[in-house]
CSV table of C-alpha atoms in Angstrom, one decimal:
chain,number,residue,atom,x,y,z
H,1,UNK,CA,-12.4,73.0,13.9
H,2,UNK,CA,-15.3,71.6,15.3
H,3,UNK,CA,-15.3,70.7,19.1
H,4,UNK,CA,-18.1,67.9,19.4
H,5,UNK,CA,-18.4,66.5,15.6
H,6,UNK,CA,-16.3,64.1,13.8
H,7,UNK,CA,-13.8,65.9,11.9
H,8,UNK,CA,-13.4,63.0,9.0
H,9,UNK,CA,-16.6,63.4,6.5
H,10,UNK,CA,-15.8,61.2,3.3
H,11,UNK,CA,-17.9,62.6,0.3
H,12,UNK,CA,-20.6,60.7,-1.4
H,13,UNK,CA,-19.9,58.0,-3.8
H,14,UNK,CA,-21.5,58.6,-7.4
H,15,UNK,CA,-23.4,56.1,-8.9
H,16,UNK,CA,-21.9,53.0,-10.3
H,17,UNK,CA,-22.8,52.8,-14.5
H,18,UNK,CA,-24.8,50.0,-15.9
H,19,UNK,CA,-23.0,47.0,-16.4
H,20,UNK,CA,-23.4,46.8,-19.9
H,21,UNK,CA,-24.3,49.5,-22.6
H,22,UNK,CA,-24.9,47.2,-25.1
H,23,UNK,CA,-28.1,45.5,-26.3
H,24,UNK,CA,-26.1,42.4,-27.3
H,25,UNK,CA,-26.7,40.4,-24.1
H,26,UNK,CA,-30.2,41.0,-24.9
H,27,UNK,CA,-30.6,38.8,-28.2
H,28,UNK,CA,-31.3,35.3,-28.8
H,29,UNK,CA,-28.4,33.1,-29.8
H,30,UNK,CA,-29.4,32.4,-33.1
H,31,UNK,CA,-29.9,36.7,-34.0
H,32,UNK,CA,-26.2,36.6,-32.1
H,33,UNK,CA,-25.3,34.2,-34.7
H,34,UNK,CA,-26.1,35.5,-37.7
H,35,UNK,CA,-25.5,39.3,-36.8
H,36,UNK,CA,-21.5,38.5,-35.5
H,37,UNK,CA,-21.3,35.2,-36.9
H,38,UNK,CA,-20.3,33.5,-34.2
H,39,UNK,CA,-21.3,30.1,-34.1
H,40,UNK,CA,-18.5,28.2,-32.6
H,41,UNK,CA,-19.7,24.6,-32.9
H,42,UNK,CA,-19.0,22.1,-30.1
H,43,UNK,CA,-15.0,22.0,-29.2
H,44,UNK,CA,-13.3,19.2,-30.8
H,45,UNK,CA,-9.5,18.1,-30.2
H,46,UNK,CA,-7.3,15.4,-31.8
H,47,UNK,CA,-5.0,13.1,-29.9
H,48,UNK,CA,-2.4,10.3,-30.8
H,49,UNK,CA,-4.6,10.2,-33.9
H,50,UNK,CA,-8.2,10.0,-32.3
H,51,UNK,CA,-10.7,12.6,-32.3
H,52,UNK,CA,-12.4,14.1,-28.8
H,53,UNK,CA,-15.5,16.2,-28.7
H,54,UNK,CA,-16.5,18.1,-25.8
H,55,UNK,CA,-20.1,17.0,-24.6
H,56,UNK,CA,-21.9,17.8,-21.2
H,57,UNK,CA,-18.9,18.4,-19.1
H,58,UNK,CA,-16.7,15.0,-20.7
H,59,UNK,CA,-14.6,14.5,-23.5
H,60,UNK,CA,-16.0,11.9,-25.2
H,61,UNK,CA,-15.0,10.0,-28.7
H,62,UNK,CA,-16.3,11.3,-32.1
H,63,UNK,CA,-15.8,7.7,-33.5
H,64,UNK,CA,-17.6,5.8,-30.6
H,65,UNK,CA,-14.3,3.9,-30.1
H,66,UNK,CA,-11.6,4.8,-28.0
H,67,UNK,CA,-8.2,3.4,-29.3
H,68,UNK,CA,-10.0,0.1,-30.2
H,69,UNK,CA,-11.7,-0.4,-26.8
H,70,UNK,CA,-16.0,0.0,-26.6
H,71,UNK,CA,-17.0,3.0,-24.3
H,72,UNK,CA,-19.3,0.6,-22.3
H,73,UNK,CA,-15.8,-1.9,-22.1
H,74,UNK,CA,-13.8,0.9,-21.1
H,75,UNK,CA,-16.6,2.2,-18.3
H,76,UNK,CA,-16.9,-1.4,-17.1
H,77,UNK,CA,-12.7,-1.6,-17.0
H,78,UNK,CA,-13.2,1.5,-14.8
H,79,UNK,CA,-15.7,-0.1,-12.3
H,80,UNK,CA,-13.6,-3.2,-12.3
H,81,UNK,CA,-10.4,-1.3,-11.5
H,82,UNK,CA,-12.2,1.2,-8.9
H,83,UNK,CA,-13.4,-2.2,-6.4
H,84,UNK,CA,-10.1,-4.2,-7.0
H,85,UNK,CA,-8.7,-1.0,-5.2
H,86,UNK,CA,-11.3,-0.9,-2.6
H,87,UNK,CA,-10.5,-4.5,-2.1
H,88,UNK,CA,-6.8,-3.5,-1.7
H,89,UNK,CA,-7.1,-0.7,0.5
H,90,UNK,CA,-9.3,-3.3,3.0
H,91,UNK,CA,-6.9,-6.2,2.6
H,92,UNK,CA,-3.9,-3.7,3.5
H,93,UNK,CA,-5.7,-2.6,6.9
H,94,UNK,CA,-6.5,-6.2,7.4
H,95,UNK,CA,-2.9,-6.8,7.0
H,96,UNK,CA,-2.0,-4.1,9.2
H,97,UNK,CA,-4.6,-5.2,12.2
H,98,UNK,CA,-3.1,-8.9,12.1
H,99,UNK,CA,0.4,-7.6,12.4
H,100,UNK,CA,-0.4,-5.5,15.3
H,101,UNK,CA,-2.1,-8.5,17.0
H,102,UNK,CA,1.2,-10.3,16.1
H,103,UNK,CA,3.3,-7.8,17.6
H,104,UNK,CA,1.4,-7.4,20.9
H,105,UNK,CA,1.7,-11.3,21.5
H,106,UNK,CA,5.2,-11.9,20.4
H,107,UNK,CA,5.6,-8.0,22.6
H,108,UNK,CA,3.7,-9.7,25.8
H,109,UNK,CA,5.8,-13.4,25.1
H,110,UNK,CA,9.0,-11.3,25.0
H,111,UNK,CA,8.6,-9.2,28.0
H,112,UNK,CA,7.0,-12.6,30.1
H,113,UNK,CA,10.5,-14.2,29.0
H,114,UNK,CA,12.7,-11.6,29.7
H,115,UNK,CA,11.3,-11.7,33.4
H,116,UNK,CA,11.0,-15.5,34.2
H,117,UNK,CA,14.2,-16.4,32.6
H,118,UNK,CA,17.9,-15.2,33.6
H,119,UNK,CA,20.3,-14.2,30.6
H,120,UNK,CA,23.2,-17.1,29.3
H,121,UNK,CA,25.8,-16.3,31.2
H,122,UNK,CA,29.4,-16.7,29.8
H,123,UNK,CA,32.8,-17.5,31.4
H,124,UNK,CA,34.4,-20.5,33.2
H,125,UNK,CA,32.7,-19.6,36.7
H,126,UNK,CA,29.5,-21.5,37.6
H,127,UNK,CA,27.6,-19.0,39.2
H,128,UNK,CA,25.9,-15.5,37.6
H,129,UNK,CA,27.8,-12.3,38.8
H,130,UNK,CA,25.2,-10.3,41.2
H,131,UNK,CA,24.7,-8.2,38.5
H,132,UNK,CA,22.9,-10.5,36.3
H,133,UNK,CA,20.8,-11.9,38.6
H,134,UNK,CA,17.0,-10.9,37.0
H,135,UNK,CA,14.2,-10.5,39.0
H,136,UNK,CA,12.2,-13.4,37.3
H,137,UNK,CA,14.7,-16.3,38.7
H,138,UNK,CA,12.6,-18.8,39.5
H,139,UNK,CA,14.7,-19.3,43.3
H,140,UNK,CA,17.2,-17.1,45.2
H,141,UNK,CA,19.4,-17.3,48.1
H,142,UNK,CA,18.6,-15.4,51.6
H,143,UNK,CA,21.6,-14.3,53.5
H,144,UNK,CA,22.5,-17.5,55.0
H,145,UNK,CA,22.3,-19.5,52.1
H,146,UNK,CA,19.0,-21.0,52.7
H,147,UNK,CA,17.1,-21.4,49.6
H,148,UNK,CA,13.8,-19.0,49.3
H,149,UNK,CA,10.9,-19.9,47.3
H,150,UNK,CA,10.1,-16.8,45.1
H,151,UNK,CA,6.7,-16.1,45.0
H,152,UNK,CA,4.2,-18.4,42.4
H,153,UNK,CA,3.8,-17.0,39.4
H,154,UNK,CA,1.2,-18.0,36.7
H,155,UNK,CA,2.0,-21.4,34.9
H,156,UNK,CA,-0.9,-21.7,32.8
H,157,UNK,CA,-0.3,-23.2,29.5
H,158,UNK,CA,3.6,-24.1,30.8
H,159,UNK,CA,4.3,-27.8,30.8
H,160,UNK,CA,6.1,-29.1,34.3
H,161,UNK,CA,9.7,-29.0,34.1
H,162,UNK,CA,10.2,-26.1,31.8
């Protein structure tokens, strides 16, 4: 047991193998071709009756037609349909900014009427319990029955008498 050395000493790892022993990645296609006779072809696939070959990364029609409808017709279909969803998705935000904008004025009109005007009041007496007296009331009574002017609040756009 040695004192100052490291007691774990993995062993050497052997050399990894070629990838490949065979000289068939070596070949051209066409010696490939007629020594394993693989020539495969493009891949081809029928649906509903119409007849898709696979070219450059897309299926595309063998016939030039796709279900009665021109490739350059169905492309320009695509386009079409690709803005009038652009369009959509900029007419819904547009939609959504307005009703925010509606919402903060009716919000701000709401709150401003809460404040300046006192609630209905309902029963046969005449005057508002203290409880629903509202801190927007246009006048209130001091303790000796004296009527106080409540400070002026902001009339603009208010016609007189309202």
């Amino acid at each position: 047991m040695p004192l100052f050395g490291n007691t774990f000493s993995p062993k050497k790892t052997p050399p990894r193998k070629s990838a490949s022993l065979s000289n068939l990645h070596n070949l051209d296609r066409s010696t490939r071709e007629v020594e394993l006779g693989l020539d495969y072809g493009t891949p081809t696939m029928n649906l509903a009756g119409q007849s898709l070959k696979f070219e450059n990364g897309h299926w595309v029609a063998e016939t030039g037609v796709s279900g009665g409808v021109d490739q350059r017709e169905a492309q320009r279909l695509r386009r079409r349909n690709q803005q009038l969803e652009e369009e959509n998705n900029l007419l819904q935000v547009k939609v959504e900014v307005l009703l925010d904008m509606v919402r903060t004025v009716l919000g701000s009109a709401a709150r401003a009427w809460l404040w300046r005007e006192a609630p209905p009041h309902v029963g046969p007496s005449s005057s508002p319990p203290p409880s629903a007296r509202w801190p927007g009331n246009i006048e209130s009574k001091d303790t000796k029955g004296n009527r106080a002017q409540s400070p002026p609040s902001s009339t603009r756009g208010r016609r007189e008498g309202q």
